[in-house]
Short mmCIF file of C-alpha atoms and ligand atoms in Angstrom, two decimals:
data_model
loop_
_atom_site.label_atom_id
_atom_site.label_comp_id
_atom_site.label_asym_id
_atom_site.label_seq_id
_atom_site.Cartn_x
_atom_site.Cartn_y
_atom_site.Cartn_z
CA MET A 1 39.24 -106.43 17.75
CA SER A 2 40.92 -103.02 17.35
CA ASN A 3 43.67 -101.73 19.77
CA ASN A 4 42.65 -98.22 19.05
CA LYS A 5 42.31 -96.00 21.96
CA LEU A 6 41.22 -92.48 21.81
CA TYR A 7 41.97 -89.63 23.97
CA ILE A 8 40.52 -86.52 23.08
CA LYS A 9 40.98 -82.79 24.99
CA THR A 10 38.76 -80.31 24.08
CA TRP A 11 39.13 -76.41 24.49
CA GLY A 12 36.52 -73.79 24.32
CA CYS A 13 32.82 -73.28 23.47
CA GLN A 14 29.87 -75.69 23.10
CA MET A 15 30.50 -75.73 19.51
CA ASN A 16 33.97 -77.59 20.12
CA GLU A 17 32.48 -79.84 22.56
CA TYR A 18 29.91 -80.85 20.02
CA ASP A 19 32.59 -81.07 17.37
CA SER A 20 34.64 -83.47 19.86
CA SER A 21 31.67 -85.76 20.42
CA LYS A 22 31.01 -86.05 16.92
CA ILE A 23 34.66 -86.89 16.44
CA ALA A 24 34.28 -89.51 19.21
CA ASP A 25 31.21 -91.08 17.56
CA LEU A 26 32.76 -91.13 13.91
CA MET A 27 36.30 -92.76 15.41
CA GLU A 28 34.17 -95.60 17.21
CA LYS A 29 32.13 -96.29 13.98
CA GLU A 30 35.10 -95.89 11.32
CA LEU A 31 38.13 -97.17 13.37
CA ASN A 32 36.42 -98.97 16.12
CA CYS A 33 38.32 -96.72 18.61
CA LYS A 34 37.65 -97.00 22.24
CA ILE A 35 37.36 -93.66 23.99
CA ILE A 36 39.77 -93.34 27.07
CA GLN A 37 40.39 -90.76 29.73
CA SER A 38 44.01 -91.11 30.52
CA VAL A 39 46.31 -89.82 27.77
CA GLU A 40 49.19 -92.19 28.95
CA ASN A 41 47.41 -95.33 27.27
CA ALA A 42 46.08 -93.74 24.10
CA ASN A 43 47.74 -94.28 20.88
CA ILE A 44 45.49 -91.57 19.06
CA ILE A 45 45.50 -88.09 20.77
CA ILE A 46 43.20 -85.48 19.39
CA LEU A 47 43.40 -81.70 20.58
CA ASN A 48 40.44 -79.49 19.66
CA THR A 49 41.70 -76.11 20.31
CA CYS A 50 39.94 -72.79 20.77
CA SER A 51 41.39 -69.40 19.73
CA ILE A 52 38.91 -66.93 20.67
CA ARG A 53 40.73 -65.39 23.60
CA GLU A 54 44.36 -65.75 25.64
CA LYS A 55 47.02 -66.83 24.45
CA ALA A 56 45.93 -69.61 22.36
CA GLN A 57 49.31 -70.46 20.53
CA GLU A 58 51.33 -70.70 23.61
CA LYS A 59 48.84 -72.73 25.40
CA LEU A 60 48.91 -75.23 22.47
CA PHE A 61 52.75 -75.69 22.59
CA HIS A 62 52.66 -76.02 26.01
CA GLN A 63 50.01 -78.96 26.08
CA LEU A 64 52.30 -80.44 23.01
CA GLY A 65 55.16 -80.45 24.81
CA ARG A 66 53.73 -82.43 27.49
CA TRP A 67 52.76 -85.02 24.92
CA LYS A 68 56.12 -84.94 23.25
CA ASN A 69 57.75 -87.76 25.89
CA LEU A 70 54.67 -89.95 24.81
CA LYS A 71 55.36 -89.78 21.36
CA LYS A 72 59.29 -90.54 22.12
CA SER A 73 58.46 -93.66 24.23
CA ASN A 74 56.02 -94.92 21.47
CA PRO A 75 56.39 -93.53 17.80
CA ASN A 76 53.27 -95.51 16.75
CA ILE A 77 50.92 -92.70 18.51
CA ILE A 78 49.22 -90.34 16.53
CA ILE A 79 49.06 -86.70 17.47
CA CYS A 80 46.24 -84.52 15.87
CA VAL A 81 45.68 -80.87 16.47
CA GLY A 82 42.58 -79.43 15.13
CA GLY A 83 40.09 -76.36 15.95
CA CYS A 84 40.55 -72.86 15.57
CA VAL A 85 44.46 -72.41 16.68
CA ALA A 86 45.22 -75.23 13.84
CA VAL A 87 43.28 -73.29 11.33
CA GLN A 88 45.12 -70.06 12.39
CA GLU A 89 48.70 -71.74 12.71
CA GLY A 90 48.72 -74.45 10.10
CA LYS A 91 51.77 -75.67 9.05
CA ARG A 92 53.46 -73.43 11.46
CA ILE A 93 52.57 -75.85 14.22
CA LEU A 94 55.21 -78.59 12.72
CA ASN A 95 57.95 -75.76 13.11
CA ARG A 96 57.58 -75.82 16.84
CA ALA A 97 55.99 -79.44 17.33
CA HIS A 98 57.40 -81.63 14.42
CA TYR A 99 55.82 -84.99 16.08
CA VAL A 100 52.34 -83.94 15.11
CA ASP A 101 50.84 -86.01 12.53
CA ILE A 102 47.70 -84.65 11.76
CA ILE A 103 46.16 -80.96 11.52
CA PHE A 104 42.40 -80.49 10.95
CA GLY A 105 40.14 -77.72 10.98
CA PRO A 106 36.40 -77.27 12.11
CA GLN A 107 34.99 -78.01 8.71
CA THR A 108 37.37 -81.10 7.87
CA LEU A 109 36.90 -83.30 11.04
CA HIS A 110 35.00 -86.08 9.33
CA ARG A 111 38.04 -86.84 7.29
CA ILE A 112 40.22 -87.62 10.43
CA PRO A 113 39.58 -91.56 10.07
CA VAL A 114 40.82 -91.46 6.48
CA MET A 115 43.82 -89.28 7.40
CA ILE A 116 44.70 -91.76 10.19
CA ASN A 117 44.71 -94.61 7.86
CA LYS A 118 47.00 -92.43 5.57
CA ILE A 119 49.30 -91.65 8.08
CA ARG A 120 49.81 -95.28 9.45
CA LYS A 121 50.59 -96.51 5.54
CA PHE A 122 52.85 -93.40 4.64
CA LYS A 123 54.06 -92.23 7.94
CA LYS A 124 53.88 -88.73 6.86
CA TYR A 125 52.27 -85.58 8.19
CA LEU A 126 49.02 -84.36 7.18
CA ILE A 127 47.26 -81.10 7.04
CA ASP A 128 43.69 -80.40 5.61
CA ILE A 129 42.16 -77.07 7.22
CA SER A 130 40.33 -76.37 4.39
CA PHE A 131 36.72 -75.27 4.49
CA PRO A 132 34.46 -77.66 2.00
CA LYS A 133 30.92 -76.98 1.85
CA ILE A 134 29.13 -78.38 4.77
CA GLU A 135 29.69 -81.87 4.36
CA LYS A 136 30.88 -83.05 7.68
CA PHE A 137 27.38 -84.11 8.78
CA ASN A 138 26.84 -86.41 6.02
CA TYR A 139 29.56 -88.55 7.55
CA PHE A 140 28.57 -88.44 11.61
CA PRO A 141 26.91 -91.73 12.41
CA LEU A 142 23.52 -91.00 13.86
CA ALA A 143 24.07 -90.17 17.51
CA LYS A 144 23.56 -92.50 20.43
CA THR A 145 22.42 -90.77 23.93
CA LYS A 146 21.10 -91.35 27.34
CA LYS A 147 20.64 -87.77 27.91
CA ILE A 148 17.51 -85.71 28.36
CA SER A 149 19.27 -82.74 26.91
CA GLU A 150 21.33 -82.60 23.74
CA PHE A 151 23.06 -80.18 21.57
CA ILE A 152 22.67 -79.84 18.07
CA SER A 153 24.74 -77.76 15.68
CA ILE A 154 22.60 -75.69 12.87
CA ILE A 155 24.85 -73.47 11.45
CA GLU A 156 28.63 -73.31 11.02
CA GLY A 157 30.88 -70.10 10.79
CA CYS A 158 30.11 -66.56 10.77
CA ASN A 159 29.52 -63.71 8.23
CA LYS A 160 29.69 -60.81 10.75
CA TYR A 161 33.37 -59.94 11.33
CA CYS A 162 33.12 -58.09 14.40
CA THR A 163 36.38 -56.11 14.46
CA TYR A 164 37.89 -58.14 17.31
CA CYS A 165 36.69 -61.75 16.54
CA ILE A 166 38.97 -64.49 15.04
CA VAL A 167 36.03 -66.83 14.37
CA PRO A 168 34.95 -65.77 10.88
CA HIS A 169 38.70 -66.26 9.95
CA THR A 170 39.00 -70.01 11.53
CA ARG A 171 35.60 -71.50 11.18
CA GLY A 172 35.05 -69.94 7.66
CA LYS A 173 31.96 -68.35 6.03
CA GLU A 174 28.13 -69.15 7.51
CA ILE A 175 26.70 -72.21 6.05
CA SER A 176 23.44 -73.55 7.44
CA ARG A 177 22.90 -76.99 7.59
CA PRO A 178 19.87 -78.80 5.28
CA TYR A 179 16.79 -78.34 7.85
CA GLU A 180 16.00 -81.95 6.67
CA ASN A 181 18.90 -83.25 8.23
CA ILE A 182 18.52 -81.38 11.56
CA ILE A 183 14.89 -82.50 11.76
CA GLU A 184 16.34 -86.10 11.32
CA GLU A 185 18.50 -85.77 13.94
CA ILE A 186 16.13 -84.38 16.35
CA LYS A 187 14.04 -87.12 15.46
CA ASN A 188 16.41 -89.61 16.23
CA LEU A 189 17.27 -87.96 19.64
CA SER A 190 13.71 -87.74 20.87
CA ASN A 191 13.18 -91.25 19.81
CA GLN A 192 16.15 -91.96 22.57
CA GLY A 193 14.39 -90.23 25.10
CA VAL A 194 15.68 -86.40 24.54
CA LYS A 195 13.21 -83.89 25.52
CA GLU A 196 15.40 -80.49 25.39
CA ILE A 197 17.08 -79.40 22.22
CA HIS A 198 19.87 -76.77 22.57
CA LEU A 199 20.41 -75.41 19.16
CA LEU A 200 24.16 -74.27 18.36
CA GLY A 201 25.78 -71.98 16.00
CA GLN A 202 27.99 -68.58 16.26
CA ASN A 203 24.91 -66.96 14.98
CA VAL A 204 21.99 -69.32 15.07
CA ASN A 205 19.48 -66.70 14.19
CA ALA A 206 21.20 -66.10 10.71
CA TYR A 207 20.21 -69.44 10.05
CA LYS A 208 18.90 -69.63 6.36
CA TYR A 209 18.64 -72.46 4.10
CA ILE A 210 17.26 -73.15 0.78
CA ASP A 211 16.13 -76.23 -0.27
CA LEU A 212 16.19 -77.94 -3.77
CA LYS A 213 12.53 -76.75 -4.47
CA GLY A 214 13.89 -73.08 -4.01
CA ASN A 215 11.82 -73.01 -0.63
CA ILE A 216 13.77 -70.72 2.19
CA CYS A 217 13.85 -72.10 5.62
CA ASN A 218 14.71 -69.19 8.05
CA PHE A 219 15.20 -69.53 11.75
CA THR A 220 11.74 -68.89 12.67
CA ASN A 221 10.54 -71.45 10.31
CA LEU A 222 13.18 -73.86 11.64
CA LEU A 223 11.79 -73.33 15.15
CA LYS A 224 8.42 -73.99 13.88
CA LYS A 225 9.35 -77.20 12.27
CA ILE A 226 11.27 -78.43 15.41
CA ALA A 227 8.28 -77.61 17.72
CA LYS A 228 5.92 -80.21 15.87
CA ILE A 229 8.63 -82.99 16.55
CA LYS A 230 6.70 -85.31 19.34
CA ASN A 231 7.90 -85.29 22.73
CA ILE A 232 10.63 -82.01 22.51
CA LYS A 233 9.50 -80.29 25.54
CA ARG A 234 12.09 -77.44 25.57
CA ILE A 235 13.96 -75.63 22.76
CA ARG A 236 17.06 -73.26 23.70
CA PHE A 237 19.61 -71.78 21.29
CA THR A 238 23.01 -70.20 21.50
CA THR A 239 24.28 -67.90 20.27
CA SER A 240 22.12 -65.36 18.88
CA HIS A 241 22.83 -61.98 17.34
CA PRO A 242 20.89 -58.67 17.83
CA GLN A 243 21.17 -58.05 14.03
CA ASN A 244 19.34 -61.16 13.17
CA PHE A 245 16.67 -61.04 16.22
CA SER A 246 13.72 -60.08 13.80
CA ASP A 247 10.58 -59.39 14.79
CA GLU A 248 9.31 -62.44 12.95
CA LEU A 249 11.34 -64.14 15.61
CA ILE A 250 10.37 -62.29 18.44
CA GLN A 251 6.67 -62.96 17.60
CA ILE A 252 7.09 -66.66 17.42
CA TYR A 253 7.59 -66.57 21.29
CA LYS A 254 3.99 -66.39 21.51
CA LYS A 255 3.25 -69.30 19.43
CA ILE A 256 5.97 -71.89 20.53
CA PRO A 257 5.68 -72.36 24.02
CA GLN A 258 8.66 -75.02 23.97
CA LEU A 259 10.98 -71.71 23.47
CA VAL A 260 12.45 -71.40 27.07
CA ASN A 261 12.13 -68.05 28.85
CA PHE A 262 15.70 -67.55 28.37
CA VAL A 263 17.61 -65.89 25.51
CA HIS A 264 21.58 -65.45 25.41
CA LEU A 265 21.74 -61.98 23.34
CA PRO A 266 25.44 -60.96 23.72
CA VAL A 267 25.69 -57.16 23.69
CA GLN A 268 29.47 -56.72 23.99
CA SER A 269 29.18 -52.77 25.22
CA GLY A 270 26.91 -50.28 26.50
CA SER A 271 28.48 -47.73 24.21
CA ASP A 272 27.44 -46.97 20.78
CA LYS A 273 30.82 -45.54 20.16
CA ILE A 274 32.33 -48.83 20.89
CA LEU A 275 29.79 -50.81 19.23
CA SER A 276 30.52 -49.26 16.16
CA LEU A 277 34.31 -49.52 16.51
CA MET A 278 33.42 -53.36 17.10
CA LYS A 279 31.41 -53.21 14.02
CA ARG A 280 28.52 -55.11 15.84
CA ARG A 281 26.00 -53.51 13.36
CA TYR A 282 23.44 -52.17 16.25
CA ASN A 283 22.99 -49.54 18.64
CA ILE A 284 21.94 -49.62 21.96
CA ILE A 285 18.49 -48.20 21.38
CA GLU A 286 18.02 -51.08 18.73
CA TYR A 287 19.33 -53.69 21.31
CA LYS A 288 17.04 -52.12 24.06
CA ASN A 289 13.81 -52.68 21.94
CA ILE A 290 14.58 -56.40 20.89
CA ILE A 291 14.33 -56.84 24.80
CA LYS A 292 11.45 -54.80 25.34
CA LYS A 293 9.47 -56.35 22.83
CA LEU A 294 10.43 -59.95 23.88
CA ARG A 295 9.25 -58.76 27.69
CA ILE A 296 6.09 -57.80 26.42
CA ILE A 297 5.19 -61.18 25.16
CA ARG A 298 7.02 -63.17 27.99
CA PRO A 299 7.17 -60.80 30.71
CA ASN A 300 9.28 -63.37 32.82
CA ILE A 301 11.93 -63.74 30.06
CA GLN A 302 15.52 -63.77 31.59
CA ILE A 303 18.28 -62.04 29.45
CA SER A 304 22.01 -63.03 29.27
CA SER A 305 24.97 -61.62 27.58
CA ASP A 306 28.56 -61.38 26.69
CA PHE A 307 30.48 -58.64 27.46
CA ILE A 308 34.07 -57.17 26.42
CA ILE A 309 36.06 -55.10 28.70
CA GLY A 310 39.05 -52.73 27.59
CA PHE A 311 38.22 -52.54 23.94
CA PRO A 312 41.01 -50.19 22.47
CA GLY A 313 39.41 -46.69 22.78
CA GLU A 314 36.84 -47.48 25.75
CA THR A 315 36.72 -44.68 28.06
CA GLN A 316 35.54 -44.67 31.73
CA ASP A 317 32.62 -42.88 30.11
CA ASP A 318 32.13 -45.77 27.78
CA PHE A 319 32.36 -48.02 30.26
CA TYR A 320 29.94 -46.57 32.71
CA LYS A 321 27.49 -46.92 29.72
CA THR A 322 27.88 -50.62 30.08
CA ILE A 323 27.28 -50.51 33.88
CA SER A 324 24.20 -48.58 33.15
CA LEU A 325 22.77 -50.78 30.45
CA ILE A 326 23.67 -53.84 32.81
CA LEU A 327 21.26 -51.86 35.46
CA ASN A 328 18.77 -50.92 32.90
CA ILE A 329 18.40 -54.41 31.48
CA ASN A 330 18.69 -56.53 34.73
CA PHE A 331 20.88 -59.25 32.88
CA ASP A 332 20.81 -62.81 34.57
CA MET A 333 24.24 -64.89 34.57
CA SER A 334 26.49 -63.27 31.73
CA PHE A 335 30.05 -63.60 30.48
CA SER A 336 32.42 -60.94 30.59
CA PHE A 337 36.40 -60.88 29.29
CA ILE A 338 39.12 -58.74 28.90
CA TYR A 339 39.71 -57.64 25.43
CA SER A 340 42.16 -60.08 23.74
CA PRO A 341 43.87 -58.79 20.42
CA ARG A 342 43.49 -61.78 17.99
CA PRO A 343 46.23 -62.17 15.27
CA GLY A 344 45.12 -60.84 11.75
CA THR A 345 41.81 -59.02 13.10
CA PRO A 346 41.10 -55.21 12.42
CA ALA A 347 41.10 -54.19 16.09
CA SER A 348 44.15 -55.58 16.81
CA LYS A 349 45.69 -52.91 14.77
CA LEU A 350 43.85 -50.24 16.89
CA ASN A 351 45.83 -48.42 19.67
CA ASN A 352 45.42 -50.80 22.96
CA ASN A 353 45.31 -47.89 24.98
CA ILE A 354 43.97 -49.13 28.45
CA SER A 355 46.32 -50.27 30.96
CA GLU A 356 46.03 -54.05 32.25
CA TYR A 357 45.30 -52.71 35.93
CA GLU A 358 42.37 -50.72 34.36
CA LYS A 359 41.08 -53.24 32.43
CA LYS A 360 40.98 -55.57 35.55
CA GLN A 361 39.48 -53.30 37.58
CA ARG A 362 36.60 -52.61 35.18
CA LEU A 363 36.10 -56.51 34.55
CA TYR A 364 35.79 -56.44 38.78
CA ILE A 365 33.29 -53.71 38.82
CA LEU A 366 31.22 -55.15 36.10
CA GLN A 367 31.41 -58.75 37.19
CA TYR A 368 30.30 -57.61 40.75
CA TYR A 369 27.05 -56.03 39.05
CA ILE A 370 26.05 -59.06 37.26
CA ASN A 371 26.65 -61.24 40.27
CA GLN A 372 24.40 -58.87 42.26
CA GLN A 373 21.78 -59.17 39.59
CA THR A 374 22.16 -62.99 39.13
CA LYS A 375 21.54 -63.27 42.99
CA LYS A 376 18.50 -61.11 42.88
CA ILE A 377 16.93 -63.09 40.15
CA SER A 378 17.61 -66.43 42.12
CA GLN A 379 16.45 -64.95 45.07
CA LYS A 380 13.27 -63.74 43.72
CA MET A 381 12.65 -67.36 42.44
CA LEU A 382 12.22 -68.35 46.33
CA ASN A 383 8.78 -69.41 47.10
CA THR A 384 7.75 -69.47 43.34
CA ILE A 385 6.82 -72.34 41.37
CA GLN A 386 9.04 -73.18 38.72
CA SER A 387 8.73 -75.68 35.82
CA VAL A 388 11.76 -77.61 35.75
CA LEU A 389 12.96 -80.33 33.26
CA VAL A 390 13.90 -83.45 35.33
CA GLU A 391 17.49 -84.47 33.78
CA GLY A 392 18.64 -87.13 36.41
CA ILE A 393 19.74 -88.32 39.90
CA SER A 394 22.42 -86.00 41.37
CA PRO A 395 25.66 -87.36 41.24
CA GLN A 396 26.55 -85.59 44.66
CA ASN A 397 23.30 -87.08 46.49
CA LYS A 398 21.64 -89.88 45.16
CA GLN A 399 18.70 -88.93 47.26
CA LEU A 400 18.05 -86.31 45.05
CA PHE A 401 16.94 -85.56 41.68
CA PHE A 402 18.02 -82.72 39.53
CA GLY A 403 16.68 -80.54 36.82
CA ARG A 404 16.59 -77.02 35.15
CA THR A 405 14.53 -74.19 35.54
CA GLU A 406 14.03 -72.39 31.93
CA ASN A 407 16.61 -69.47 33.21
CA ASN A 408 19.19 -72.44 33.45
CA ARG A 409 19.20 -72.85 37.30
CA VAL A 410 20.04 -76.58 38.50
CA VAL A 411 17.36 -77.36 40.88
CA PHE A 412 17.37 -80.35 43.30
CA PHE A 413 14.27 -81.90 44.79
CA GLN A 414 13.57 -85.36 46.44
CA ASN A 415 10.50 -87.86 45.22
CA LYS A 416 9.52 -91.13 45.74
CA ASN A 417 8.77 -91.25 41.83
CA ASN A 418 11.01 -91.20 38.97
CA TYR A 419 10.32 -88.05 36.86
CA ILE A 420 13.29 -88.20 34.56
CA GLY A 421 12.44 -86.60 30.92
CA GLN A 422 9.33 -84.85 32.62
CA LEU A 423 8.45 -81.36 33.08
CA VAL A 424 7.32 -80.77 36.82
CA ASN A 425 6.35 -77.96 38.82
CA ILE A 426 8.85 -77.42 42.01
CA LYS A 427 8.33 -74.88 44.60
CA ILE A 428 11.76 -73.22 45.57
CA THR A 429 12.46 -73.60 48.88
CA THR A 430 16.50 -72.72 48.99
CA SER A 431 18.31 -70.26 46.65
CA TYR A 432 22.21 -70.07 45.98
CA LEU A 433 23.67 -67.97 43.07
CA TYR A 434 23.48 -70.69 40.78
CA SER A 435 21.57 -73.63 42.08
CA LEU A 436 18.37 -73.88 44.05
CA TYR A 437 16.43 -76.55 46.17
CA GLY A 438 12.91 -77.28 46.08
CA GLN A 439 9.87 -79.08 46.76
CA PHE A 440 7.71 -81.33 44.19
CA ILE A 441 4.41 -79.93 43.80
CA SER A 442 2.77 -81.80 40.60
CA ILE A 443 3.72 -82.84 37.14
CA ASN A 444 3.62 -79.98 34.72
CA ASN A 445 1.20 -80.90 31.52
CA ASN A 446 0.05 -77.42 30.70
CA LEU A 447 1.76 -76.95 27.82
CA TYR A 448 2.55 -80.19 25.98
N1 LIG B 501 38.63 -60.65 23.23
C1 LIG B 501 37.88 -60.98 24.19
N2 LIG B 501 36.50 -61.46 24.17
C2 LIG B 501 36.24 -61.97 22.91
N3 LIG B 501 35.12 -62.52 22.57
C3 LIG B 501 35.24 -62.83 21.25
N4 LIG B 501 36.46 -62.39 20.74
C4 LIG B 501 37.16 -61.69 21.71
C5 LIG B 501 38.24 -61.13 21.81
N5 LIG B 501 39.23 -60.93 20.96
C6 LIG B 501 33.92 -62.84 23.32
C7 LIG B 501 32.80 -62.37 22.98
C8 LIG B 501 31.95 -63.22 22.38
C9 LIG B 501 32.40 -64.44 22.95
C10 LIG B 501 32.22 -65.81 22.59
O1 LIG B 501 33.83 -64.39 23.31
O2 LIG B 501 32.26 -61.68 24.15
O3 LIG B 501 30.55 -63.11 22.33
FE1 LIG B 502 32.78 -63.37 16.28
FE2 LIG B 502 30.78 -61.32 15.85
FE3 LIG B 502 30.61 -63.74 14.54
FE4 LIG B 502 30.00 -63.61 17.27
S1 LIG B 502 29.07 -62.65 15.19
S2 LIG B 502 31.43 -65.16 16.12
S3 LIG B 502 31.54 -62.13 17.90
S4 LIG B 502 32.10 -62.14 14.42
#
């Protein structure tokens, strides 16, 4: 029996959560690790970091400082730092936290077990933040799950180089995972009862894989292949980029009913001038056209977005263009952030000319409008019948089942039969901002 007790702390996006779950699977398989929830009892500690916003480095050293004493009282503890801050800071991490043993990147996390074995033998720190070709997926054991909805990474890195963004620098160039590999993983999940697949990547609709015979599989082709997998009732994806939202992809919403009526399509700003400074590669007319075409095919489709407020050069006028876009598109639940200069990015060299007070005011106003729209969309769902994928029993109230609507609202309802894993029709009777209550009407057999 092994004594390896692993504690993993994860910051950041769904991509990082996914990476951490894969690290856990791998460590269980390779080093017989038991995953534990209290860092005090661990002998391997992994911190998977994110540097997209805020003061990522400071946060890292704060966290490491808290673990310093653990290492002091037990020098055999192995501390590993991974993710985007690890790539950004590299060896510099050791200058301020010499007790860190392993520094790894998003593309080398599959090497952690071997690195740990080496550390135990040679007692010297190891750094591997390289970007090997997409090899990590060959190392992960097939996932075991009890969930109804699961994430799956299809593309890593990003080639867009938006001027504010650190991701292309920390996660490397875009590499699409072989579709055979993706399909195999989804079939494995489906065999275990998974009904909803959530495809992940910085830019999923840039997916492009050329197989050994020279056949090109783009994102639309991949969706078609996934839609053929038995028992997959729903397909979601995040994040997509407007530049890659081709007509081919829009048209596929006619053919694949499993694609939910919800798209997260970050616009960032409503001003063409700011979009150009951000190097987003589209203008507002093009963005609106994508939504218009999607709504022709799917009139009830909901759109969510990410917004950056206070980008250098953003005037009141630019800001109100963003508000006007919000009112025009009627976005559902969205994310908004104050611009944060990231080290080494082109935008970090621009004159950051807007006061903190002004940025906070703008964020407040923007979030007000988004929340109003989210509330209205939830209220409009009252008395309608929604297709809900039942995911389980509510942890708060064991009398209730819960599931999600296509636009990601959690719905609670009561029933004497267990419909977990099935699509059901629920009549919405109560509406809150993000969650709904409803009444079971019938099983939804329409589409699948
Ligand atoms: N400052 C603020 N927000 C950022 N994002 C990415 N980089 C930055 C930055 N430097 C936001 C974008 C992106 C989301 C994942 O994070 O809105 O879509
Ligand atoms: Fe960053 Fe732009 Fe790539 Fe998104 S598309 S990950 S914002 S560089």
